[in-house]
PDB file of C-alpha atoms in Angstrom:
ATOM      1  CA  UNK A   1      56.047 -69.322 -53.400  1.00  0.00           C
ATOM      2  CA  UNK A   2      54.148 -70.156 -56.560  1.00  0.00           C
ATOM      3  CA  UNK A   3      51.820 -67.100 -56.333  1.00  0.00           C
ATOM      4  CA  UNK A   4      54.891 -64.819 -56.691  1.00  0.00           C
ATOM      5  CA  UNK A   5      55.385 -66.263 -60.148  1.00  0.00           C
ATOM      6  CA  UNK A   6      51.663 -66.105 -61.056  1.00  0.00           C
ATOM      7  CA  UNK A   7      51.398 -62.371 -60.360  1.00  0.00           C
ATOM      8  CA  UNK A   8      54.748 -61.539 -61.896  1.00  0.00           C
ATOM      9  CA  UNK A   9      56.664 -60.346 -58.798  1.00  0.00           C
ATOM     10  CA  UNK A  10      59.833 -62.183 -59.928  1.00  0.00           C
ATOM     11  CA  UNK A  11      59.680 -60.458 -63.299  1.00  0.00           C
ATOM     12  CA  UNK A  12      59.203 -57.079 -61.636  1.00  0.00           C
ATOM     13  CA  UNK A  13      62.254 -57.645 -59.422  1.00  0.00           C
ATOM     14  CA  UNK A  14      64.312 -58.683 -62.431  1.00  0.00           C
ATOM     15  CA  UNK A  15      63.478 -55.373 -64.064  1.00  0.00           C
ATOM     16  CA  UNK A  16      64.239 -53.330 -60.920  1.00  0.00           C
ATOM     17  CA  UNK A  17      67.387 -54.804 -59.386  1.00  0.00           C
ATOM     18  CA  UNK A  18      67.541 -52.150 -56.616  1.00  0.00           C
ATOM     19  CA  UNK A  19      64.247 -53.406 -55.140  1.00  0.00           C
ATOM     20  CA  UNK A  20      64.271 -56.633 -53.154  1.00  0.00           C
ATOM     21  CA  UNK A  21      61.966 -58.794 -51.030  1.00  0.00           C
ATOM     22  CA  UNK A  22      62.013 -57.671 -47.428  1.00  0.00           C
ATOM     23  CA  UNK A  23      59.283 -59.924 -46.055  1.00  0.00           C
ATOM     24  CA  UNK A  24      57.342 -62.812 -47.459  1.00  0.00           C
ATOM     25  CA  UNK A  25      54.525 -64.947 -46.021  1.00  0.00           C
ATOM     26  CA  UNK A  26      51.264 -66.543 -47.077  1.00  0.00           C
ATOM     27  CA  UNK A  27      49.410 -63.199 -46.944  1.00  0.00           C
ATOM     28  CA  UNK A  28      51.654 -60.764 -48.693  1.00  0.00           C
ATOM     29  CA  UNK A  29      55.117 -59.957 -50.061  1.00  0.00           C
ATOM     30  CA  UNK A  30      56.843 -56.795 -48.936  1.00  0.00           C
ATOM     31  CA  UNK A  31      59.286 -55.192 -51.317  1.00  0.00           C
ATOM     32  CA  UNK A  32      61.685 -52.396 -50.461  1.00  0.00           C
ATOM     33  CA  UNK A  33      64.386 -50.526 -52.309  1.00  0.00           C
ATOM     34  CA  UNK A  34      65.375 -47.578 -54.508  1.00  0.00           C
ATOM     35  CA  UNK A  35      63.583 -46.680 -57.681  1.00  0.00           C
ATOM     36  CA  UNK A  36      65.110 -44.435 -60.317  1.00  0.00           C
ATOM     37  CA  UNK A  37      62.453 -42.001 -61.517  1.00  0.00           C
ATOM     38  CA  UNK A  38      63.045 -40.424 -64.916  1.00  0.00           C
ATOM     39  CA  UNK A  39      60.895 -38.743 -67.515  1.00  0.00           C
ATOM     40  CA  UNK A  40      61.153 -35.986 -70.108  1.00  0.00           C
ATOM     41  CA  UNK A  41      57.904 -34.182 -70.749  1.00  0.00           C
ATOM     42  CA  UNK A  42      56.627 -32.407 -73.838  1.00  0.00           C
ATOM     43  CA  UNK A  43      57.594 -29.023 -72.384  1.00  0.00           C
ATOM     44  CA  UNK A  44      61.209 -30.330 -72.137  1.00  0.00           C
ATOM     45  CA  UNK A  45      60.998 -30.388 -68.377  1.00  0.00           C
ATOM     46  CA  UNK A  46      62.863 -33.382 -66.920  1.00  0.00           C
ATOM     47  CA  UNK A  47      62.192 -35.387 -63.805  1.00  0.00           C
ATOM     48  CA  UNK A  48      65.185 -37.316 -62.498  1.00  0.00           C
ATOM     49  CA  UNK A  49      65.376 -38.603 -58.948  1.00  0.00           C
ATOM     50  CA  UNK A  50      65.987 -41.695 -56.857  1.00  0.00           C
ATOM     51  CA  UNK A  51      63.324 -42.434 -54.294  1.00  0.00           C
ATOM     52  CA  UNK A  52      62.988 -45.284 -51.828  1.00  0.00           C
ATOM     53  CA  UNK A  53      59.791 -47.299 -51.823  1.00  0.00           C
ATOM     54  CA  UNK A  54      58.134 -49.943 -49.739  1.00  0.00           C
ATOM     55  CA  UNK A  55      55.479 -51.963 -51.603  1.00  0.00           C
ATOM     56  CA  UNK A  56      53.118 -54.432 -50.009  1.00  0.00           C
ATOM     57  CA  UNK A  57      51.443 -56.802 -52.487  1.00  0.00           C
ATOM     58  CA  UNK A  58      48.667 -59.037 -51.070  1.00  0.00           C
ATOM     59  CA  UNK A  59      48.853 -62.667 -52.044  1.00  0.00           C
ATOM     60  CA  UNK A  60      45.348 -62.440 -53.580  1.00  0.00           C
ATOM     61  CA  UNK A  61      46.379 -59.717 -56.031  1.00  0.00           C
ATOM     62  CA  UNK A  62      44.827 -58.749 -58.448  1.00  0.00           C
ATOM     63  CA  UNK A  63      41.661 -59.074 -56.353  1.00  0.00           C
ATOM     64  CA  UNK A  64      43.295 -57.056 -53.614  1.00  0.00           C
ATOM     65  CA  UNK A  65      45.082 -53.716 -54.012  1.00  0.00           C
ATOM     66  CA  UNK A  66      48.826 -53.184 -53.374  1.00  0.00           C
ATOM     67  CA  UNK A  67      49.941 -50.435 -50.964  1.00  0.00           C
ATOM     68  CA  UNK A  68      52.867 -48.195 -51.820  1.00  0.00           C
ATOM     69  CA  UNK A  69      54.917 -46.118 -49.332  1.00  0.00           C
ATOM     70  CA  UNK A  70      57.476 -43.410 -50.087  1.00  0.00           C
ATOM     71  CA  UNK A  71      60.034 -43.987 -47.290  1.00  0.00           C
ATOM     72  CA  UNK A  72      62.821 -41.582 -48.276  1.00  0.00           C
ATOM     73  CA  UNK A  73      60.776 -38.653 -46.868  1.00  0.00           C
ATOM     74  CA  UNK A  74      61.007 -36.597 -50.066  1.00  0.00           C
ATOM     75  CA  UNK A  75      57.246 -36.219 -50.576  1.00  0.00           C
ATOM     76  CA  UNK A  76      55.324 -33.818 -48.358  1.00  0.00           C
ATOM     77  CA  UNK A  77      52.887 -35.772 -46.183  1.00  0.00           C
ATOM     78  CA  UNK A  78      49.804 -33.819 -47.243  1.00  0.00           C
ATOM     79  CA  UNK A  79      46.735 -34.544 -49.429  1.00  0.00           C
ATOM     80  CA  UNK A  80      47.913 -31.896 -51.930  1.00  0.00           C
ATOM     81  CA  UNK A  81      50.757 -34.256 -52.791  1.00  0.00           C
ATOM     82  CA  UNK A  82      48.644 -37.422 -52.565  1.00  0.00           C
ATOM     83  CA  UNK A  83      50.746 -38.693 -49.670  1.00  0.00           C
ATOM     84  CA  UNK A  84      49.332 -39.672 -46.281  1.00  0.00           C
ATOM     85  CA  UNK A  85      51.115 -39.062 -42.961  1.00  0.00           C
ATOM     86  CA  UNK A  86      52.468 -42.611 -42.838  1.00  0.00           C
ATOM     87  CA  UNK A  87      54.017 -42.161 -46.266  1.00  0.00           C
ATOM     88  CA  UNK A  88      51.495 -44.284 -48.167  1.00  0.00           C
ATOM     89  CA  UNK A  89      50.395 -42.898 -51.522  1.00  0.00           C
ATOM     90  CA  UNK A  90      46.902 -42.117 -52.745  1.00  0.00           C
ATOM     91  CA  UNK A  91      47.363 -43.672 -56.190  1.00  0.00           C
ATOM     92  CA  UNK A  92      43.836 -42.868 -57.563  1.00  0.00           C
ATOM     93  CA  UNK A  93      40.249 -43.635 -56.650  1.00  0.00           C
ATOM     94  CA  UNK A  94      39.582 -47.142 -55.345  1.00  0.00           C
ATOM     95  CA  UNK A  95      37.295 -48.029 -58.196  1.00  0.00           C
ATOM     96  CA  UNK A  96      40.011 -47.169 -60.746  1.00  0.00           C
ATOM     97  CA  UNK A  97      42.607 -49.075 -58.658  1.00  0.00           C
ATOM     98  CA  UNK A  98      40.494 -52.251 -58.601  1.00  0.00           C
ATOM     99  CA  UNK A  99      39.856 -52.002 -62.354  1.00  0.00           C
ATOM    100  CA  UNK A 100      43.574 -51.461 -62.970  1.00  0.00           C
ATOM    101  CA  UNK A 101      44.455 -54.517 -60.899  1.00  0.00           C
ATOM    102  CA  UNK A 102      42.075 -56.732 -62.903  1.00  0.00           C
ATOM    103  CA  UNK A 103      43.294 -55.266 -66.190  1.00  0.00           C
ATOM    104  CA  UNK A 104      46.930 -55.742 -65.181  1.00  0.00           C
ATOM    105  CA  UNK A 105      47.176 -59.131 -63.483  1.00  0.00           C
ATOM    106  CA  UNK A 106      50.966 -58.949 -63.637  1.00  0.00           C
ATOM    107  CA  UNK A 107      52.294 -56.575 -60.986  1.00  0.00           C
ATOM    108  CA  UNK A 108      54.929 -55.030 -63.273  1.00  0.00           C
ATOM    109  CA  UNK A 109      52.133 -53.881 -65.592  1.00  0.00           C
ATOM    110  CA  UNK A 110      50.212 -52.416 -62.687  1.00  0.00           C
ATOM    111  CA  UNK A 111      53.332 -50.584 -61.557  1.00  0.00           C
ATOM    112  CA  UNK A 112      53.802 -49.044 -65.023  1.00  0.00           C
ATOM    113  CA  UNK A 113      50.132 -48.144 -65.407  1.00  0.00           C
ATOM    114  CA  UNK A 114      49.361 -46.706 -61.953  1.00  0.00           C
ATOM    115  CA  UNK A 115      52.331 -46.360 -59.601  1.00  0.00           C
ATOM    116  CA  UNK A 116      54.953 -44.823 -61.823  1.00  0.00           C
ATOM    117  CA  UNK A 117      52.618 -42.073 -63.198  1.00  0.00           C
ATOM    118  CA  UNK A 118      51.646 -41.239 -59.581  1.00  0.00           C
ATOM    119  CA  UNK A 119      55.275 -40.926 -58.542  1.00  0.00           C
ATOM    120  CA  UNK A 120      56.058 -38.756 -61.568  1.00  0.00           C
ATOM    121  CA  UNK A 121      53.044 -36.509 -60.901  1.00  0.00           C
ATOM    122  CA  UNK A 122      54.046 -35.920 -57.261  1.00  0.00           C
ATOM    123  CA  UNK A 123      57.672 -35.327 -58.135  1.00  0.00           C
ATOM    124  CA  UNK A 124      56.732 -32.935 -60.940  1.00  0.00           C
ATOM    125  CA  UNK A 125      54.506 -30.906 -58.580  1.00  0.00           C
ATOM    126  CA  UNK A 126      57.274 -30.723 -55.972  1.00  0.00           C
ATOM    127  CA  UNK A 127      59.737 -29.414 -58.630  1.00  0.00           C
ATOM    128  CA  UNK A 128      57.471 -27.224 -60.736  1.00  0.00           C
ATOM    129  CA  UNK A 129      54.418 -26.478 -58.577  1.00  0.00           C
ATOM    130  CA  UNK A 130      51.810 -28.036 -60.871  1.00  0.00           C
ATOM    131  CA  UNK A 131      50.896 -31.536 -61.973  1.00  0.00           C
ATOM    132  CA  UNK A 132      51.561 -32.722 -65.533  1.00  0.00           C
ATOM    133  CA  UNK A 133      48.519 -34.915 -65.960  1.00  0.00           C
ATOM    134  CA  UNK A 134      45.816 -32.737 -64.370  1.00  0.00           C
ATOM    135  CA  UNK A 135      44.609 -33.101 -60.833  1.00  0.00           C
ATOM    136  CA  UNK A 136      41.331 -34.098 -59.244  1.00  0.00           C
ATOM    137  CA  UNK A 137      39.881 -32.161 -56.385  1.00  0.00           C
ATOM    138  CA  UNK A 138      39.753 -33.882 -53.014  1.00  0.00           C
ATOM    139  CA  UNK A 139      36.564 -35.208 -51.421  1.00  0.00           C
ATOM    140  CA  UNK A 140      33.193 -35.512 -53.088  1.00  0.00           C
ATOM    141  CA  UNK A 141      33.841 -33.088 -55.912  1.00  0.00           C
ATOM    142  CA  UNK A 142      36.927 -35.041 -56.943  1.00  0.00           C
ATOM    143  CA  UNK A 143      35.088 -38.330 -56.871  1.00  0.00           C
ATOM    144  CA  UNK A 144      32.260 -36.918 -58.995  1.00  0.00           C
ATOM    145  CA  UNK A 145      34.738 -35.573 -61.553  1.00  0.00           C
ATOM    146  CA  UNK A 146      36.542 -38.884 -61.659  1.00  0.00           C
ATOM    147  CA  UNK A 147      33.433 -41.065 -61.909  1.00  0.00           C
ATOM    148  CA  UNK A 148      31.954 -38.862 -64.619  1.00  0.00           C
ATOM    149  CA  UNK A 149      34.956 -39.719 -66.784  1.00  0.00           C
ATOM    150  CA  UNK A 150      35.000 -43.347 -65.732  1.00  0.00           C
ATOM    151  CA  UNK A 151      31.325 -43.945 -66.259  1.00  0.00           C
ATOM    152  CA  UNK A 152      30.642 -41.585 -69.173  1.00  0.00           C
ATOM    153  CA  UNK A 153      27.853 -39.689 -67.332  1.00  0.00           C
ATOM    154  CA  UNK A 154      27.284 -36.057 -66.378  1.00  0.00           C
ATOM    155  CA  UNK A 155      26.471 -34.649 -63.023  1.00  0.00           C
ATOM    156  CA  UNK A 156      26.306 -35.729 -59.401  1.00  0.00           C
ATOM    157  CA  UNK A 157      22.869 -37.223 -59.758  1.00  0.00           C
ATOM    158  CA  UNK A 158      23.960 -39.536 -62.576  1.00  0.00           C
ATOM    159  CA  UNK A 159      27.073 -40.614 -60.680  1.00  0.00           C
ATOM    160  CA  UNK A 160      25.079 -41.393 -57.501  1.00  0.00           C
ATOM    161  CA  UNK A 161      22.448 -43.260 -59.468  1.00  0.00           C
ATOM    162  CA  UNK A 162      25.138 -45.345 -61.083  1.00  0.00           C
ATOM    163  CA  UNK A 163      26.657 -46.229 -57.758  1.00  0.00           C
ATOM    164  CA  UNK A 164      23.170 -47.018 -56.399  1.00  0.00           C
ATOM    165  CA  UNK A 165      22.580 -49.419 -59.301  1.00  0.00           C
ATOM    166  CA  UNK A 166      25.980 -51.062 -58.743  1.00  0.00           C
ATOM    167  CA  UNK A 167      24.990 -51.705 -55.131  1.00  0.00           C
ATOM    168  CA  UNK A 168      21.804 -53.497 -56.050  1.00  0.00           C
ATOM    169  CA  UNK A 169      20.974 -56.887 -57.610  1.00  0.00           C
ATOM    170  CA  UNK A 170      20.579 -56.933 -61.388  1.00  0.00           C
ATOM    171  CA  UNK A 171      16.789 -57.192 -61.438  1.00  0.00           C
ATOM    172  CA  UNK A 172      16.328 -54.414 -58.932  1.00  0.00           C
ATOM    173  CA  UNK A 173      18.863 -52.144 -60.573  1.00  0.00           C
ATOM    174  CA  UNK A 174      17.314 -52.624 -64.039  1.00  0.00           C
ATOM    175  CA  UNK A 175      14.095 -50.982 -62.825  1.00  0.00           C
ATOM    176  CA  UNK A 176      15.885 -47.720 -62.083  1.00  0.00           C
ATOM    177  CA  UNK A 177      15.951 -44.805 -64.475  1.00  0.00           C
ATOM    178  CA  UNK A 178      19.094 -45.109 -66.546  1.00  0.00           C
ATOM    179  CA  UNK A 179      21.950 -42.903 -65.150  1.00  0.00           C
ATOM    180  CA  UNK A 180      22.887 -41.855 -68.702  1.00  0.00           C
ATOM    181  CA  UNK A 181      19.647 -39.744 -68.833  1.00  0.00           C
ATOM    182  CA  UNK A 182      18.385 -41.453 -71.946  1.00  0.00           C
ATOM    183  CA  UNK A 183      14.845 -41.465 -70.516  1.00  0.00           C
ATOM    184  CA  UNK A 184      14.348 -45.254 -70.256  1.00  0.00           C
ATOM    185  CA  UNK A 185      14.946 -47.836 -67.548  1.00  0.00           C
ATOM    186  CA  UNK A 186      18.487 -49.077 -67.052  1.00  0.00           C
ATOM    187  CA  UNK A 187      17.435 -52.594 -68.104  1.00  0.00           C
ATOM    188  CA  UNK A 188      16.514 -51.252 -71.596  1.00  0.00           C
ATOM    189  CA  UNK A 189      19.683 -49.206 -72.171  1.00  0.00           C
ATOM    190  CA  UNK A 190      23.124 -50.397 -73.303  1.00  0.00           C
ATOM    191  CA  UNK A 191      24.579 -48.397 -70.395  1.00  0.00           C
ATOM    192  CA  UNK A 192      23.849 -51.503 -68.267  1.00  0.00           C
ATOM    193  CA  UNK A 193      26.749 -53.269 -69.942  1.00  0.00           C
ATOM    194  CA  UNK A 194      29.160 -50.582 -68.729  1.00  0.00           C
ATOM    195  CA  UNK A 195      27.931 -51.195 -65.175  1.00  0.00           C
ATOM    196  CA  UNK A 196      28.065 -54.983 -65.681  1.00  0.00           C
ATOM    197  CA  UNK A 197      31.816 -54.860 -66.195  1.00  0.00           C
ATOM    198  CA  UNK A 198      32.278 -52.905 -63.000  1.00  0.00           C
ATOM    199  CA  UNK A 199      30.174 -55.343 -60.996  1.00  0.00           C
ATOM    200  CA  UNK A 200      32.836 -57.993 -61.698  1.00  0.00           C
ATOM    201  CA  UNK A 201      35.475 -55.886 -59.972  1.00  0.00           C
ATOM    202  CA  UNK A 202      33.840 -54.865 -56.678  1.00  0.00           C
ATOM    203  CA  UNK A 203      31.056 -56.458 -54.597  1.00  0.00           C
ATOM    204  CA  UNK A 204      27.689 -54.707 -54.224  1.00  0.00           C
ATOM    205  CA  UNK A 205      28.200 -54.065 -50.516  1.00  0.00           C
ATOM    206  CA  UNK A 206      31.259 -51.915 -51.211  1.00  0.00           C
ATOM    207  CA  UNK A 207      29.361 -49.700 -53.630  1.00  0.00           C
ATOM    208  CA  UNK A 208      26.541 -49.199 -51.112  1.00  0.00           C
ATOM    209  CA  UNK A 209      28.949 -48.271 -48.348  1.00  0.00           C
ATOM    210  CA  UNK A 210      30.975 -46.037 -50.639  1.00  0.00           C
ATOM    211  CA  UNK A 211      27.901 -44.125 -51.763  1.00  0.00           C
ATOM    212  CA  UNK A 212      26.669 -43.660 -48.196  1.00  0.00           C
ATOM    213  CA  UNK A 213      29.977 -42.493 -46.720  1.00  0.00           C
ATOM    214  CA  UNK A 214      31.347 -40.276 -49.500  1.00  0.00           C
ATOM    215  CA  UNK A 215      28.333 -38.456 -51.038  1.00  0.00           C
ATOM    216  CA  UNK A 216      25.942 -35.986 -49.528  1.00  0.00           C
ATOM    217  CA  UNK A 217      22.250 -36.538 -50.389  1.00  0.00           C
ATOM    218  CA  UNK A 218      20.839 -34.637 -53.303  1.00  0.00           C
ATOM    219  CA  UNK A 219      18.582 -31.777 -52.285  1.00  0.00           C
ATOM    220  CA  UNK A 220      14.951 -32.748 -52.409  1.00  0.00           C
ATOM    221  CA  UNK A 221      12.688 -31.023 -54.847  1.00  0.00           C
ATOM    222  CA  UNK A 222      10.493 -28.465 -53.178  1.00  0.00           C
ATOM    223  CA  UNK A 223       6.854 -28.867 -54.008  1.00  0.00           C
ATOM    224  CA  UNK A 224       5.307 -25.946 -55.752  1.00  0.00           C
ATOM    225  CA  UNK A 225       2.467 -24.631 -53.645  1.00  0.00           C
ATOM    226  CA  UNK A 226      -0.161 -22.555 -55.416  1.00  0.00           C
ATOM    227  CA  UNK A 227      -2.782 -20.577 -53.640  1.00  0.00           C
ATOM    228  CA  UNK A 228      -6.228 -20.614 -55.076  1.00  0.00           C
ATOM    229  CA  UNK A 229      -8.016 -17.288 -54.639  1.00  0.00           C
ATOM    230  CA  UNK A 230     -11.809 -17.481 -54.645  1.00  0.00           C
ATOM    231  CA  UNK A 231     -13.472 -14.654 -56.389  1.00  0.00           C
ATOM    232  CA  UNK A 232     -16.706 -13.489 -54.948  1.00  0.00           C
TER     233      UNK A 232
END
């Protein structure tokens, strides 16, 4: 199929001869096979292993995200090792995944940028008990930490305001206070260009739903009540 060529699947298979096409249709291609994992780190620790993978690449990649399964049962099926019970891997946050797909329209480049580092990180933690690249917390705290780095903002409030703006139309969002805490409206700050690039990756509806389902509301400010004492 022509789309296999356009997203570079043939090139990827040429580079990894132990991985082959298991299933192919108009919706996706399913790859399966062994992948030789090797890396030498700065501390002279070495990772060397052969793991079996199943990779499902949607036909509308890079607009849709591939799914990767570790099927040799070497990875613990727990969140601590970024592996779900079905063997699928939590590669990184969905926003970063979508950006990585757009920035790497050829699947081989996406594999090198996202999938291989994830495999190395999990294998390193299994062998040495820690991760080599740092590790995000799970849940809301992990998302806040990740989005602070991605967006260049500080604090939960700024992260949530950024997501809120991304879920709105341009004109509405530009009236909000800028999430970078510069003190002006978003429409008057260059920070809007950072958000503009992210609007191209994910639809507004996704940002709204993501904000609502993954973040707890900020505590409301309590009004300061002062008692006036009348002097006789």
